[in-house]
Amino acid sequence: MKILSFDIEEWYIEKMYHGGRKAEYESFDYYLSEILSCLEQKGAKATFFCVGGMAREFPEVIKKIAEGGHEIGCHSDAHVWLTKLSQNDLLADTRAAVDSLEQCIGRKVLSYRAPAFSIGAGNKWAFEILAQCGIERDASIFPAERDFGGFANFGQKVPSIVKCGDAVLKEFPICTAKVLGKEIAYSGGGYFRFFPLWFVEKEMNKAEYAMTYFHIGDLTPERGGLMSKEEFEEYFKEPGTLINRYKRYVKSNLGKKSAFSRMVKLINSHDFETLESASKIIDWQNAPVVEL
C-alpha cells in the first residue's frame, strides 16, 4: 500500500512572512495546477494536508484541490510546530483550522498532519486534542530521530491504532529505511530530493506500506537566498545564527532542480491511495496497537 500526500501551506506562509510577492503566488499556482493535472491524467487521488489559514486567505486554492476529488486534511491553522504550543493553544488552533477547512469545502475533515511531524513523546497529549476536534486519522508520526525531535520510540512503522488517554486514532506514520545503520525517511520532503529515484522506488517496492509527502516548495526551482536573521527567527522561533540559516538553506534547496520531474515519474509508475481510501482497506482489527 502506497499513500500519496501533499502538505499545502506556501501561499499562507508567503503572505504572513514575506509580504505576498506576486511572482511567488504565480509559481505556487503553476506547480499546483501541474500536480493536479498529473494526478488527473493518471486517475490518481491524494490527500492534501492544508493549513486552516489557507481556507480563509486563499479559499480558491483549497476548493480547486477538493473539486479534483482529492481528500482535504488538516495541517494545523497557522503552521506553528506543535512542540511550541500549549494544550489550550493546540485546541484553539485545531478547532479554527478544521472549522475553516470544513466551511470552505462543505465536508468533514477527518485526517491530520502536524507541521514538521511535531508530535513526539513530549507532547503525545496532542492525540487527545485531535480526537476532541473530530480527527480520526493522523499522519504526524516520524518514527525515527530527526532535527525537530521525531518519535523514535513510537514502536511501529506501519498503520497502527494509537490509544492515548480516552483518544483512539488511526495512525499512518512516515516510512523509513535503514541507511548506514540509521533509520532515515526517504519518500518525501528533503529526503526525496536527496535520494535518487531508483533508491526511493526500491525501498517503496519492498515494503508493504509507504507514505509519500510532498511540499510545493520542495518541487519548485530555487528562489531567493539566505533568510535574514529576523525572518528566520520569526518563522522558526529559533536563533537565527549564520550556521542555522545556512543549514536550513542547504536543506531547503538540495536537489530541487529535478524534484518535480522525479515526482511525476514516481506517480506515473505506481498506484497510490489517499488516507481516506487506505483506511477503508486496512484490517484495523488486526493492526498494531500503540498505547501512549
CSV table of C-alpha atoms in Angstrom, one decimal:
chain,number,residue,atom,x,y,z
A,1,MET,CA,0.0,0.0,0.0
A,2,LYS,CA,1.4,3.3,-1.1
A,3,ILE,CA,-0.2,6.6,0.1
A,4,LEU,CA,0.2,9.9,-1.8
A,5,SER,CA,0.1,13.1,0.3
A,6,PHE,CA,0.9,16.8,-0.1
A,7,ASP,CA,1.3,19.5,2.6
A,8,ILE,CA,-0.1,22.8,1.4
A,9,GLU,CA,1.0,26.0,3.2
A,10,GLU,CA,3.1,28.0,0.8
A,11,TRP,CA,0.6,30.7,-0.1
A,12,TYR,CA,-0.2,31.4,3.5
A,13,ILE,CA,3.5,31.4,4.6
A,14,GLU,CA,4.3,33.8,1.7
A,15,LYS,CA,1.6,36.3,2.8
A,16,MET,CA,2.3,36.1,6.5
A,17,TYR,CA,6.0,36.2,6.4
A,18,HIS,CA,7.2,37.6,3.0
A,19,GLY,CA,4.7,40.3,2.0
A,20,GLY,CA,2.8,38.4,-0.6
A,21,ARG,CA,5.0,38.6,-3.7
A,22,LYS,CA,3.0,38.1,-6.9
A,23,ALA,CA,5.7,36.1,-8.6
A,24,GLU,CA,5.7,33.6,-5.7
A,25,TYR,CA,1.9,33.2,-5.8
A,26,GLU,CA,2.1,32.6,-9.6
A,27,SER,CA,4.8,29.9,-9.1
A,28,PHE,CA,2.7,28.1,-6.5
A,29,ASP,CA,-0.4,28.3,-8.7
A,30,TYR,CA,1.5,26.9,-11.6
A,31,TYR,CA,3.0,23.9,-9.8
A,32,LEU,CA,-0.3,23.1,-8.1
A,33,SER,CA,-2.0,23.1,-11.5
A,34,GLU,CA,0.7,20.8,-12.8
A,35,ILE,CA,0.4,18.4,-9.9
A,36,LEU,CA,-3.4,18.3,-10.2
A,37,SER,CA,-3.1,17.7,-14.0
A,38,CYS,CA,-0.6,14.9,-13.4
A,39,LEU,CA,-3.0,13.2,-11.0
A,40,GLU,CA,-6.0,13.6,-13.3
A,41,GLN,CA,-4.1,12.1,-16.2
A,42,LYS,CA,-3.0,9.2,-14.0
A,43,GLY,CA,-6.5,8.8,-12.5
A,44,ALA,CA,-4.9,9.1,-9.0
A,45,LYS,CA,-6.1,10.8,-5.9
A,46,ALA,CA,-4.1,12.2,-3.0
A,47,THR,CA,-4.6,13.6,0.5
A,48,PHE,CA,-3.7,17.3,0.7
A,49,PHE,CA,-3.0,18.4,4.2
A,50,CYS,CA,-3.9,22.1,4.2
A,51,VAL,CA,-3.3,24.9,6.7
A,52,GLY,CA,-6.5,26.3,8.0
A,53,GLY,CA,-5.4,29.8,7.2
A,54,MET,CA,-5.3,28.9,3.5
A,55,ALA,CA,-9.1,28.3,3.7
A,56,ARG,CA,-9.6,31.9,4.9
A,57,GLU,CA,-6.9,33.7,2.9
A,58,PHE,CA,-6.8,31.5,-0.3
A,59,PRO,CA,-10.1,29.6,-0.4
A,60,GLU,CA,-9.8,29.2,-4.2
A,61,VAL,CA,-6.7,27.0,-3.8
A,62,ILE,CA,-8.4,24.7,-1.3
A,63,LYS,CA,-11.6,24.5,-3.5
A,64,LYS,CA,-9.6,23.7,-6.6
A,65,ILE,CA,-8.0,20.7,-4.8
A,66,ALA,CA,-11.2,19.5,-3.4
A,67,GLU,CA,-13.0,19.8,-6.8
A,68,GLY,CA,-10.4,17.4,-8.2
A,69,GLY,CA,-11.8,14.7,-5.9
A,70,HIS,CA,-8.9,14.8,-3.5
A,71,GLU,CA,-9.1,14.4,0.2
A,72,ILE,CA,-8.6,17.6,2.2
A,73,GLY,CA,-6.8,17.0,5.5
A,74,CYS,CA,-5.8,19.5,8.2
A,75,HIS,CA,-2.2,20.7,8.6
A,76,SER,CA,-2.8,23.0,11.6
A,77,ASP,CA,-4.2,26.5,11.4
A,78,ALA,CA,-1.0,28.7,11.1
A,79,HIS,CA,1.7,26.1,10.6
A,80,VAL,CA,3.2,26.5,14.0
A,81,TRP,CA,5.0,23.4,15.3
A,82,LEU,CA,3.0,21.6,17.9
A,83,THR,CA,6.1,21.5,20.2
A,84,LYS,CA,5.7,25.3,20.5
A,85,LEU,CA,2.0,25.2,21.6
A,86,SER,CA,0.4,24.6,24.9
A,87,GLN,CA,-2.6,22.2,25.1
A,88,ASN,CA,-5.0,25.1,25.1
A,89,ASP,CA,-3.2,26.7,22.2
A,90,LEU,CA,-3.4,23.5,20.2
A,91,LEU,CA,-7.1,23.0,20.9
A,92,ALA,CA,-7.8,26.5,19.7
A,93,ASP,CA,-5.5,26.1,16.6
A,94,THR,CA,-7.0,22.8,15.6
A,95,ARG,CA,-10.6,23.9,16.1
A,96,ALA,CA,-10.0,27.0,14.0
A,97,ALA,CA,-8.3,25.0,11.2
A,98,VAL,CA,-10.9,22.3,11.0
A,99,ASP,CA,-13.8,24.7,11.1
A,100,SER,CA,-12.2,26.9,8.3
A,101,LEU,CA,-11.5,23.9,6.1
A,102,GLU,CA,-14.9,22.4,6.5
A,103,GLN,CA,-16.7,25.6,5.8
A,104,CYS,CA,-14.5,26.0,2.7
A,105,ILE,CA,-15.2,22.6,1.2
A,106,GLY,CA,-18.5,21.7,2.7
A,107,ARG,CA,-17.5,18.3,4.1
A,108,LYS,CA,-15.9,16.8,7.2
A,109,VAL,CA,-12.1,16.9,7.7
A,110,LEU,CA,-11.0,13.7,9.4
A,111,SER,CA,-7.3,13.5,8.6
A,112,TYR,CA,-4.5,15.5,10.2
A,113,ARG,CA,-0.7,16.1,9.9
A,114,ALA,CA,1.3,18.2,12.3
A,115,PRO,CA,3.7,20.8,10.8
A,116,ALA,CA,7.2,19.2,10.7
A,117,PHE,CA,5.7,16.0,12.1
A,118,SER,CA,5.9,17.7,15.5
A,119,ILE,CA,4.1,15.1,17.7
A,120,GLY,CA,6.5,13.2,19.9
A,121,ALA,CA,6.9,11.6,23.3
A,122,GLY,CA,7.0,15.1,24.9
A,123,ASN,CA,3.6,16.2,23.6
A,124,LYS,CA,1.7,12.9,23.0
A,125,TRP,CA,-1.3,14.6,24.6
A,126,ALA,CA,-1.8,16.1,21.2
A,127,PHE,CA,-3.7,12.9,20.2
A,128,GLU,CA,-6.3,13.6,22.8
A,129,ILE,CA,-6.8,17.1,21.5
A,130,LEU,CA,-7.0,16.0,17.9
A,131,ALA,CA,-9.7,13.4,18.8
A,132,GLN,CA,-11.7,16.2,20.6
A,133,CYS,CA,-11.7,18.1,17.3
A,134,GLY,CA,-13.1,15.2,15.4
A,135,ILE,CA,-9.9,13.9,13.8
A,136,GLU,CA,-9.9,10.2,13.2
A,137,ARG,CA,-6.8,9.7,11.1
A,138,ASP,CA,-3.3,11.1,11.8
A,139,ALA,CA,-0.1,11.1,9.7
A,140,SER,CA,2.2,13.1,12.1
A,141,ILE,CA,4.5,10.4,13.4
A,142,PHE,CA,8.1,10.4,12.3
A,143,PRO,CA,9.3,7.1,13.8
A,144,ALA,CA,13.0,8.0,14.0
A,145,GLU,CA,15.3,10.7,15.3
A,146,ARG,CA,15.3,14.0,13.3
A,147,ASP,CA,16.3,17.6,13.7
A,148,PHE,CA,12.9,18.5,15.2
A,149,GLY,CA,12.7,15.5,17.5
A,150,GLY,CA,10.8,12.7,15.8
A,151,PHE,CA,9.3,9.9,17.8
A,152,ALA,CA,12.0,7.2,17.7
A,153,ASN,CA,10.3,5.2,20.4
A,154,PHE,CA,6.9,5.1,18.8
A,155,GLY,CA,7.4,1.4,18.1
A,156,GLN,CA,5.6,1.0,14.7
A,157,LYS,CA,6.3,1.9,11.1
A,158,VAL,CA,3.0,0.7,9.7
A,159,PRO,CA,-0.6,1.9,10.1
A,160,SER,CA,-1.5,1.4,13.7
A,161,ILE,CA,-4.1,2.2,16.3
A,162,VAL,CA,-3.0,4.9,18.8
A,163,LYS,CA,-4.5,5.0,22.2
A,164,CYS,CA,-3.7,8.0,24.4
A,165,GLY,CA,-6.0,8.7,27.3
A,166,ASP,CA,-9.5,8.4,26.0
A,167,ALA,CA,-8.4,9.1,22.4
A,168,VAL,CA,-8.2,6.4,19.8
A,169,LEU,CA,-6.9,7.3,16.3
A,170,LYS,CA,-5.7,5.6,13.2
A,171,GLU,CA,-2.0,6.5,12.7
A,172,PHE,CA,-0.2,6.5,9.4
A,173,PRO,CA,3.5,7.0,10.2
A,174,ILE,CA,6.2,8.1,7.8
A,175,CYS,CA,8.1,5.2,6.4
A,176,THR,CA,11.9,4.9,6.9
A,177,ALA,CA,14.7,2.8,5.6
A,178,LYS,CA,18.0,1.8,7.2
A,179,VAL,CA,20.9,3.7,5.6
A,180,LEU,CA,24.4,3.2,7.1
A,181,GLY,CA,22.8,1.8,10.3
A,182,LYS,CA,20.5,4.8,10.8
A,183,GLU,CA,16.7,4.9,10.1
A,184,ILE,CA,16.1,7.6,7.5
A,185,ALA,CA,12.9,8.8,5.8
A,186,TYR,CA,13.2,8.6,2.1
A,187,SER,CA,9.8,9.2,0.4
A,188,GLY,CA,9.1,12.9,0.8
A,189,GLY,CA,10.3,16.4,1.7
A,190,GLY,CA,14.1,17.0,1.5
A,191,TYR,CA,14.8,13.3,1.7
A,192,PHE,CA,13.1,12.7,-1.6
A,193,ARG,CA,15.2,15.4,-3.1
A,194,PHE,CA,18.4,13.9,-1.7
A,195,PHE,CA,18.0,10.3,-2.6
A,196,PRO,CA,18.0,9.1,-6.3
A,197,LEU,CA,14.6,7.9,-7.6
A,198,TRP,CA,15.8,4.3,-8.1
A,199,PHE,CA,16.5,4.1,-4.3
A,200,VAL,CA,13.2,5.6,-3.4
A,201,GLU,CA,11.3,3.1,-5.7
A,202,LYS,CA,13.4,0.2,-4.4
A,203,GLU,CA,12.5,0.9,-0.8
A,204,MET,CA,8.9,1.5,-1.6
A,205,ASN,CA,8.5,-1.6,-3.6
A,206,LYS,CA,10.0,-3.9,-1.0
A,207,ALA,CA,7.8,-2.5,1.8
A,208,GLU,CA,4.1,-3.4,2.4
A,209,TYR,CA,3.4,0.2,3.4
A,210,ALA,CA,4.9,3.5,2.2
A,211,MET,CA,3.9,7.1,2.7
A,212,THR,CA,4.9,10.0,0.5
A,213,TYR,CA,4.8,13.6,1.5
A,214,PHE,CA,5.5,16.5,-0.9
A,215,HIS,CA,5.5,20.3,-0.5
A,216,ILE,CA,5.2,22.6,-3.5
A,217,GLY,CA,8.3,24.3,-2.0
A,218,ASP,CA,10.3,21.1,-2.4
A,219,LEU,CA,9.4,20.8,-6.1
A,220,THR,CA,10.0,24.3,-7.3
A,221,PRO,CA,13.3,25.7,-8.5
A,222,GLU,CA,15.4,27.5,-6.0
A,223,ARG,CA,14.2,31.0,-5.4
A,224,GLY,CA,15.7,33.7,-3.1
A,225,GLY,CA,18.7,33.4,-0.9
A,226,LEU,CA,19.7,33.0,2.7
A,227,MET,CA,16.9,34.1,5.1
A,228,SER,CA,17.7,37.2,7.2
A,229,LYS,CA,18.2,36.7,10.9
A,230,GLU,CA,14.8,38.4,11.6
A,231,GLU,CA,12.9,36.2,9.0
A,232,PHE,CA,14.4,33.0,10.4
A,233,GLU,CA,13.6,33.8,14.0
A,234,GLU,CA,10.1,34.9,13.2
A,235,TYR,CA,9.2,31.8,11.3
A,236,PHE,CA,11.3,29.1,13.0
A,237,LYS,CA,11.2,30.6,16.5
A,238,GLU,CA,14.9,29.6,16.9
A,239,PRO,CA,18.1,31.6,17.0
A,240,GLY,CA,18.9,33.0,13.5
A,241,THR,CA,22.6,32.3,13.7
A,242,LEU,CA,24.5,32.2,10.4
A,243,ILE,CA,25.1,28.4,10.7
A,244,ASN,CA,21.4,27.7,11.5
A,245,ARG,CA,20.3,29.8,8.5
A,246,TYR,CA,22.9,28.2,6.2
A,247,LYS,CA,21.9,24.7,7.2
A,248,ARG,CA,18.3,25.5,6.6
A,249,TYR,CA,19.1,27.0,3.2
A,250,VAL,CA,21.0,23.9,2.1
A,251,LYS,CA,18.4,21.5,3.3
A,252,SER,CA,15.6,23.5,1.6
A,253,ASN,CA,17.3,23.7,-1.8
A,254,LEU,CA,19.3,20.5,-2.3
A,255,GLY,CA,18.1,18.5,-5.3
A,256,LYS,CA,15.3,20.9,-6.3
A,257,LYS,CA,16.2,21.1,-9.9
A,258,SER,CA,15.0,17.5,-10.7
A,259,ALA,CA,12.5,17.0,-7.9
A,260,PHE,CA,9.3,17.8,-9.8
A,261,SER,CA,10.1,15.6,-12.8
A,262,ARG,CA,11.1,12.7,-10.5
A,263,MET,CA,7.9,13.0,-8.5
A,264,VAL,CA,5.8,12.9,-11.7
A,265,LYS,CA,7.7,9.7,-12.7
A,266,LEU,CA,7.0,8.2,-9.3
A,267,ILE,CA,3.3,9.0,-9.5
A,268,ASN,CA,3.0,7.6,-13.1
A,269,SER,CA,4.8,4.3,-12.1
A,270,HIS,CA,2.8,3.3,-9.1
A,271,ASP,CA,-0.7,3.1,-7.7
A,272,PHE,CA,-1.5,5.3,-4.7
A,273,GLU,CA,-4.2,5.7,-2.1
A,274,THR,CA,-5.4,8.6,0.0
A,275,LEU,CA,-5.5,8.2,3.7
A,276,GLU,CA,-9.3,8.0,3.4
A,277,SER,CA,-9.3,5.2,0.9
A,278,ALA,CA,-6.4,3.4,2.6
A,279,SER,CA,-8.3,3.5,5.9
A,280,LYS,CA,-11.1,1.5,4.2
A,281,ILE,CA,-8.8,-1.2,3.0
A,282,ILE,CA,-6.8,-1.8,6.2
A,283,ASP,CA,-7.9,-4.5,8.6
A,284,TRP,CA,-7.8,-2.4,11.7
A,285,GLN,CA,-8.9,-5.3,13.9
A,286,ASN,CA,-5.5,-6.8,13.3
A,287,ALA,CA,-3.5,-3.6,13.2
A,288,PRO,CA,-0.8,-3.0,15.8
A,289,VAL,CA,-1.9,-1.0,18.9
A,290,VAL,CA,0.3,1.7,20.4
A,291,GLU,CA,-0.7,2.7,23.9
A,292,LEU,CA,0.9,6.1,24.9
